[in-house]
Tab-separated table of C-alpha atoms in Angstrom:
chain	number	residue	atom	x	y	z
A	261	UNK	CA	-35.286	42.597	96.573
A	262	UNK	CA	-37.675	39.825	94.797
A	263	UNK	CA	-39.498	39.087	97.693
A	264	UNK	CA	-42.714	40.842	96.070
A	265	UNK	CA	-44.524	38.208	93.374
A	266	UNK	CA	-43.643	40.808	90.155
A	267	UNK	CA	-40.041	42.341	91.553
A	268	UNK	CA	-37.667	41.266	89.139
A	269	UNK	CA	-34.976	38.887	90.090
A	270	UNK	CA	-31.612	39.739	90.052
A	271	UNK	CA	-30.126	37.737	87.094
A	272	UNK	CA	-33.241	39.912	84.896
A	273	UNK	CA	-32.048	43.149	86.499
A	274	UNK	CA	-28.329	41.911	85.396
A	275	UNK	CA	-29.817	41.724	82.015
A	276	UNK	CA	-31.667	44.856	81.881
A	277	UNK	CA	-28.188	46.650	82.986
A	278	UNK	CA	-25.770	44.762	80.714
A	279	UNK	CA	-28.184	45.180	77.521
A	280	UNK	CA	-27.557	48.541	77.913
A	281	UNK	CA	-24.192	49.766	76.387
A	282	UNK	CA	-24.264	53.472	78.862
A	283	UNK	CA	-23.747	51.096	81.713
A	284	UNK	CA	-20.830	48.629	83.126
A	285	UNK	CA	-20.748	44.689	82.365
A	286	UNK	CA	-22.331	43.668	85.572
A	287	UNK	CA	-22.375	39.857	84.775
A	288	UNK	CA	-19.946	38.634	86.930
A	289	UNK	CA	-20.330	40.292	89.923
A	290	UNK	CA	-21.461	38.407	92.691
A	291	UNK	CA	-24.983	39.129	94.093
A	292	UNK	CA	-23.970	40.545	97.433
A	293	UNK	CA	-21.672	43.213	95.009
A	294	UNK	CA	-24.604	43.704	92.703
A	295	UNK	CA	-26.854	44.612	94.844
A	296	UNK	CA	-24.532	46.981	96.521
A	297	UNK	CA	-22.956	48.066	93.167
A	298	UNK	CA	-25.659	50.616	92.950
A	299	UNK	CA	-28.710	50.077	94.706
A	300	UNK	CA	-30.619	53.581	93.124
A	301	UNK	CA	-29.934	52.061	89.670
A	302	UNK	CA	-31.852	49.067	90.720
A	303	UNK	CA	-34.658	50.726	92.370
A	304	UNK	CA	-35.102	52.693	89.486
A	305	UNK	CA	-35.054	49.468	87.121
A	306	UNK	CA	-37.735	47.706	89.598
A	307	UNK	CA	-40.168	50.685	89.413
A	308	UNK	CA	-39.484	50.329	85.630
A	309	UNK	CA	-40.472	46.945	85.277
A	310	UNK	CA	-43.666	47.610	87.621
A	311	UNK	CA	-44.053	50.383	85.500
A	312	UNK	CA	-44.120	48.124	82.026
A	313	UNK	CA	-46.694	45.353	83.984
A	314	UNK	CA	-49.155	47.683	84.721
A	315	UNK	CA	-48.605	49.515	81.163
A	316	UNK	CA	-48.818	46.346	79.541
A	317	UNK	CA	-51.547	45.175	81.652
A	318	UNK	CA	-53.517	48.705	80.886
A	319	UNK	CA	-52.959	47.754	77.465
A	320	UNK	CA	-54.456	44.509	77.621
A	321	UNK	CA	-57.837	46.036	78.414
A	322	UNK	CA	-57.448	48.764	75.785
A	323	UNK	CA	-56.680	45.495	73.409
A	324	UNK	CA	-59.901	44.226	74.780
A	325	UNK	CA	-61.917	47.008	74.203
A	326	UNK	CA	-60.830	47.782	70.730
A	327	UNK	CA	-61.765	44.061	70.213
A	328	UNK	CA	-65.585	44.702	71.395
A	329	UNK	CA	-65.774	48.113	69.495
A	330	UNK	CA	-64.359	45.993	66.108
A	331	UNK	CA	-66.975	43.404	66.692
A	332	UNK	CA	-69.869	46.053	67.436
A	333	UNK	CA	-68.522	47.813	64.204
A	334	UNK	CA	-68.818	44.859	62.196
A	335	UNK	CA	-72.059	43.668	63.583
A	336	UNK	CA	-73.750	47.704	62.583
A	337	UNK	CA	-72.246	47.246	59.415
A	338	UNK	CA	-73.990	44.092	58.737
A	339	UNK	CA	-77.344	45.545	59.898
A	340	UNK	CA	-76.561	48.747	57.658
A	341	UNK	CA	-76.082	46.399	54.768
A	342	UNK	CA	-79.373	44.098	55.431
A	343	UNK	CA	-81.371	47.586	55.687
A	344	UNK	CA	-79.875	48.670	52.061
A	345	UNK	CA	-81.952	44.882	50.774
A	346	UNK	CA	-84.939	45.225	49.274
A	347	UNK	CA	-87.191	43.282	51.849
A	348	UNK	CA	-89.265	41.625	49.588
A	349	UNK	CA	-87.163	40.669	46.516
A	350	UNK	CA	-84.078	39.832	49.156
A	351	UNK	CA	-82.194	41.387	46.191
A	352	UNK	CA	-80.287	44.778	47.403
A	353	UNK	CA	-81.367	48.394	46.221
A	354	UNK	CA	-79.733	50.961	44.765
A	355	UNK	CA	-78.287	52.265	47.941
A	356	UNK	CA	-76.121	49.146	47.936
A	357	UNK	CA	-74.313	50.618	45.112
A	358	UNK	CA	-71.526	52.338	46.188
A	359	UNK	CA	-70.223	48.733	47.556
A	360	UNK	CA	-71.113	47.266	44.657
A	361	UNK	CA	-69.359	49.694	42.232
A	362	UNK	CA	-65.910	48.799	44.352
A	363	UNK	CA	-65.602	45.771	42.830
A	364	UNK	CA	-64.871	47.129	39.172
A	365	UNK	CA	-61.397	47.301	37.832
A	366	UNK	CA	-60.178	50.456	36.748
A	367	UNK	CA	-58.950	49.315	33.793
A	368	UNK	CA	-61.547	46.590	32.540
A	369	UNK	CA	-64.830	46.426	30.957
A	370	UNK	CA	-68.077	45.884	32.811
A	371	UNK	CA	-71.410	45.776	31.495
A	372	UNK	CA	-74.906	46.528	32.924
A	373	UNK	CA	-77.998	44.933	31.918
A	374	UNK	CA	-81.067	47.226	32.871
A	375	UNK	CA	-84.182	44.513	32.961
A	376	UNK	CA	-87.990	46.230	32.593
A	377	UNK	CA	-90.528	43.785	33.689
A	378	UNK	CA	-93.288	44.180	30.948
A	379	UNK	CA	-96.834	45.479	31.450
A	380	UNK	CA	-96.021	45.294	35.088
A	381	UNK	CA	-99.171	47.315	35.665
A	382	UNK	CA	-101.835	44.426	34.343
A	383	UNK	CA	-100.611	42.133	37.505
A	384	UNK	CA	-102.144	44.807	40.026
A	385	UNK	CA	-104.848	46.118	37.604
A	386	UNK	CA	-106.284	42.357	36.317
A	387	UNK	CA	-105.953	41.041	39.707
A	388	UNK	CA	-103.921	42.485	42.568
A	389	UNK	CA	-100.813	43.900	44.001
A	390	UNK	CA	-100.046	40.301	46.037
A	391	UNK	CA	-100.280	38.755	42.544
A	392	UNK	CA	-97.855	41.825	40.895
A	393	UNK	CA	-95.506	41.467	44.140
A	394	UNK	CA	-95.148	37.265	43.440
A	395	UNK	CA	-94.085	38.633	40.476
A	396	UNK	CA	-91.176	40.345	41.162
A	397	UNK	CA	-90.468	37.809	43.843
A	398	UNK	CA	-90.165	35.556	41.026
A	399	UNK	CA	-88.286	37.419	38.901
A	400	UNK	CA	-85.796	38.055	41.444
A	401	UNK	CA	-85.435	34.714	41.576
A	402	UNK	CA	-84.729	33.958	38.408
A	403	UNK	CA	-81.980	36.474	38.272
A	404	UNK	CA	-80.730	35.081	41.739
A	405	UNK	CA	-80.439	31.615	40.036
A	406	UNK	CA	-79.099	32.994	36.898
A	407	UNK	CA	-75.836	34.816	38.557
A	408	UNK	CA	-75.143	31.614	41.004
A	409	UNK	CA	-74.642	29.243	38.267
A	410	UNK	CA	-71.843	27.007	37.986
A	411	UNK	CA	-71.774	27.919	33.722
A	412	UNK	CA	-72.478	31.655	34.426
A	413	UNK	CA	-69.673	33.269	31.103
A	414	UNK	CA	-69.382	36.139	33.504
A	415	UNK	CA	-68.224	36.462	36.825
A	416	UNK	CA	-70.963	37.674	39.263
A	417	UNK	CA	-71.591	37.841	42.657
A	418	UNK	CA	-75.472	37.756	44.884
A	419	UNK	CA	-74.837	41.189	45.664
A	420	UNK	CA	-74.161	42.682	41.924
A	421	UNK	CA	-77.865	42.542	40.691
A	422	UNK	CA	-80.081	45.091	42.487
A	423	UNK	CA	-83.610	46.186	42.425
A	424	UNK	CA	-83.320	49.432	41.058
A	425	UNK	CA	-86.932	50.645	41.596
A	426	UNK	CA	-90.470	49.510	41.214
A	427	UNK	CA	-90.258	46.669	38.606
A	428	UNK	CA	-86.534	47.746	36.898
A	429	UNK	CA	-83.831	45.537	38.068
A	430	UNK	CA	-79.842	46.101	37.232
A	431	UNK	CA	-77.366	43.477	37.012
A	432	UNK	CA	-73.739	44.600	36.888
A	433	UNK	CA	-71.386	42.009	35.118
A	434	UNK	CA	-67.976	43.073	36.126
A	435	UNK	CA	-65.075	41.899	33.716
A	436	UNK	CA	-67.711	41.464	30.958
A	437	UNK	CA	-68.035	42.946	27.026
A	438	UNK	CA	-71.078	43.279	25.408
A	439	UNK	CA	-70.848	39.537	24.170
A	440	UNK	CA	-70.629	38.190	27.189
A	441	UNK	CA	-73.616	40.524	28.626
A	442	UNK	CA	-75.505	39.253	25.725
A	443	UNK	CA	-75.798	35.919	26.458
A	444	UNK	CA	-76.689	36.224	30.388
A	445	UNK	CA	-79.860	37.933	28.936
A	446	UNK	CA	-80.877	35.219	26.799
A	447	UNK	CA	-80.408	33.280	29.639
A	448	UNK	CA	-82.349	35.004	31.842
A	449	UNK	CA	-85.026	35.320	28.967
A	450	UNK	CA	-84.707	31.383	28.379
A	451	UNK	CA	-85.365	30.670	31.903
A	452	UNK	CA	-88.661	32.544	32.104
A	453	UNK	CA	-89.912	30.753	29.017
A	454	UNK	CA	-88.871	27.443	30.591
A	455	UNK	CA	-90.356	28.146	34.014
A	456	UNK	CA	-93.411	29.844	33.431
A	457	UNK	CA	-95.174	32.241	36.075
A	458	UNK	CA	-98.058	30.590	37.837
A	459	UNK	CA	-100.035	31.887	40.576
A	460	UNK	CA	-103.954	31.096	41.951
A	461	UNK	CA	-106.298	34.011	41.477
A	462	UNK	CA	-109.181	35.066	43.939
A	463	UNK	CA	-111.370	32.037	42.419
A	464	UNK	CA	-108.781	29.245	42.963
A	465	UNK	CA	-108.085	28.696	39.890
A	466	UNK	CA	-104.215	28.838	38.526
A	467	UNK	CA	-103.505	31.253	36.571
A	468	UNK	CA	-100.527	30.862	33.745
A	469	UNK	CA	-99.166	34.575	32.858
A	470	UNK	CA	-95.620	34.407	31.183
A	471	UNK	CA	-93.253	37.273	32.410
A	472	UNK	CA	-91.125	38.522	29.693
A	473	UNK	CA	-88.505	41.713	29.550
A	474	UNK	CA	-88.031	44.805	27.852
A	475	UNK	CA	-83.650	44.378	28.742
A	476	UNK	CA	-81.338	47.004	27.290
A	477	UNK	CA	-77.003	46.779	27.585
A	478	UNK	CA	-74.285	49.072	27.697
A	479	UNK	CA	-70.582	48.432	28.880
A	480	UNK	CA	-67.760	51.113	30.003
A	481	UNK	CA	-64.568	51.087	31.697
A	482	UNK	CA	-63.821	52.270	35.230
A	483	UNK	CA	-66.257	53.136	37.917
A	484	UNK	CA	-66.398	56.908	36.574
A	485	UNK	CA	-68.241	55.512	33.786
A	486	UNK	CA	-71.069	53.979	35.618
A	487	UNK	CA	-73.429	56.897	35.629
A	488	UNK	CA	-73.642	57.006	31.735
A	489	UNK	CA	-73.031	53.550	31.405
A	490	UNK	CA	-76.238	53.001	33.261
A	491	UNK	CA	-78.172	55.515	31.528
A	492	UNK	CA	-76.882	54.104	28.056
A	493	UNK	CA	-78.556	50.602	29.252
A	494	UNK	CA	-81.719	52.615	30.412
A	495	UNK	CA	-81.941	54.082	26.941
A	496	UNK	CA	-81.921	50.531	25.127
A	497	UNK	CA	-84.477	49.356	27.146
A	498	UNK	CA	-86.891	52.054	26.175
A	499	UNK	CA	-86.103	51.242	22.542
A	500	UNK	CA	-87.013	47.806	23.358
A	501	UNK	CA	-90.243	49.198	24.839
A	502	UNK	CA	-91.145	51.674	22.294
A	503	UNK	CA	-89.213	50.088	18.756
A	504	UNK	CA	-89.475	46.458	19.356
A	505	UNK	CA	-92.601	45.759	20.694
A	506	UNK	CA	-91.226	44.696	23.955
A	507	UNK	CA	-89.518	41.671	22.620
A	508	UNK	CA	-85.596	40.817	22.608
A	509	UNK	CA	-82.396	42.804	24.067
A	510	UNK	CA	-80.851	46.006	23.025
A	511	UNK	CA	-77.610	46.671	22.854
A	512	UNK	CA	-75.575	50.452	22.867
A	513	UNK	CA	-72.685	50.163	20.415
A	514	UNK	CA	-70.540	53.397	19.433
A	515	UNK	CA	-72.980	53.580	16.590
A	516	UNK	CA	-75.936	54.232	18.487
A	517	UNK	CA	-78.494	51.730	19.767
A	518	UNK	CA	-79.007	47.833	18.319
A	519	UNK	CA	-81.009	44.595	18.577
A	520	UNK	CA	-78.129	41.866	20.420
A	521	UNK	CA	-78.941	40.214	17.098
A	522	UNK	CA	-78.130	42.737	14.723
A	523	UNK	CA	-74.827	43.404	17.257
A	524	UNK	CA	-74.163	39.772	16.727
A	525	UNK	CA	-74.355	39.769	13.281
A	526	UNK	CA	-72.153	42.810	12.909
A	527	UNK	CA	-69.349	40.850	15.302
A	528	UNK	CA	-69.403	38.097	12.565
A	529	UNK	CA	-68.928	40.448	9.688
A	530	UNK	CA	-66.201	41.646	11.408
C-alpha cells in the first residue's frame, strides 16, 4: 500500500472513509488495524482515486481542447467580421447589421441618418472611377472622424456607420432623438465644407470638387423598428434630392417629412 507514486497514503484513505457517514470512525485505529480493518474497502478506494487521476487527467486535455476550439472560434469570427467590411471604405456593409442592430435598447430611441453622396456619377463620368472611389474613401473618412470625436452629442461606435451600397452610407446613432441626429449632420456637412475634396486629374493638375449630401433622418424605438425606420430616413433623403435641390437635411416627424430647420423651428414653438 503507497509504494506506487499516485496510491494514496493511508491517513487520505482514513479521510476518504471517515468523510463518509455509511462507514465507521476509522481515525484512531492504528495503521497495522487499518489496513487489516478491511482491506477490500481500501482496494476499492485506491482504484477510486486512480480512477479520479486519470478522469481528471482526461479532463485536462478535454479542457485543453475546448481551449483551442474557443480560440479557433474566435479567430473565424474575426475573419467573418473583416469579410462583412467594405474593403475599400474600411467602413462595414450592410451585412454587418445584424451585430450592429444588437446594440439598441429596447426601450430607447435611436436614429438613422441615411447620407446620399451628390452627383456621385460626374466623379466617374468627368474623370474616372479612381477619382469617384477617392471619393468615397474620403467621405468615409469624414464620417469615421465624425463618430470618434471626443464632443460627438451622441454615443457612437466605428462599427455603427456602414456603407450601405454604392455611394449611400447609414449611420445609426443609438440612444439619440431627432435633435441630437440633427446636429451630427451638420457636423458632418460642416466638415466637408471645411476640408474640401482635392484630388490631381490625368493632367497633373489639382482639382478642387466640394462633396456635399443629400442626408435624410428618422428615429424609432426598439430593433423591430429598424426596417421602417430606415426606409423613413431613405424617404427624406429623396426629398432632399428631388424638393430641395440637394441642399440641407430632412427630417421624418409624425407629420410627414421636414427641413431639420423647419423641425427646429417647430421644437422652439413648442
Amino acid at each position: 500500500l503507497g509504494s506506487r507514486r499516485n496510491d494514496p497514503s493511508i491517513e487520505e484513505i482514513k479521510d476518504m472513509i471517515n468523510n463518509d457517514p455509511y462507514l465507521c470512525d476509522v481515525q484512531e485505529m492504528s495503521d497495522e488495524n487499518f489496513l487489516n480493518h478491511r482491506p477490500d474497502l481500501i482496494q476499492f478506494l485506491i482504484n477510486l482515486k486512480i480512477r479520479g487521476q486519470i478522469d481528471s487527467q482526461r479532463n485536462d486535455v478535454l479542457g485543453q481542447r475546448l481551449e483551442t476550439l474557443e480560440a479557433i472560434n474566435e479567430s473565424l469570427e474575426e475573419k467573418n467580421e473583416e469579410l462583412k467590411k467594405d474593403s475599400l471604405t474600411g467602413l462595414f456593409t450592410r451585412a454587418y447589421l445584424p451585430k450592429v442592430l444588437e446594440k439598441l435598447d429596447s426601450n430607447k430611441e435611436y436614429s438613422v441618418l441615411f447620407i446620399d453622396l451628390n452627383f456621385f456619377k460626374s466623379f466617374n463620368d468627368d474623370y474616372n472611377h479612381s477619382i469617384g472611389d477617392q471619393a468615397l474613401v474620403y467621405l468615409s473618412e469624414k464620417i469615421k472622424d465624425l463618430i470618434r470625436g471626443e464632443d460627438m452629442v451622441a454615443k457612437c461606435e466605428s462599427d455603427e456607420a456602414l456603407r450601405w451600397a454604392g455611394d449611400e452610407f447609414i449611420i445609426l446613432l443609438p440612444d439619440t432623438d431627432l435633435s441630437g441626429a440633427i446636429i451630427v449632420a451638420e457636423r458632418l456637412n460642416k466638415s466637408l465644407a471645411l476640408d474640401v475634396f482635392k484630388f490631381i486629374d490625368k493632367s497633373q493638375q489639382e482639382v478642387v470638387k466640394p462633396v456635399t449630401l443629400s442626408t435624410g433622418i428618422a428615429s424609432g424605438v426598439g430593433v423591430d423598428s429598424f426596417s421602417s425606420v430606415q426606409e423613413e430616413a431613405d424617404n427624406a433623403t429623396y426629398v432632399v434630392k428631388t424638393d430641395m435641390d440637394r441642399k440641407g437635411i430632412a427630417v421624418k416627424t409624425n407629420k410627414g417629412i421636414v427641413s431639420s430647420e423647419e423641425y427646429k423651428e417647430y421644437l422652439q414653438k413648442n
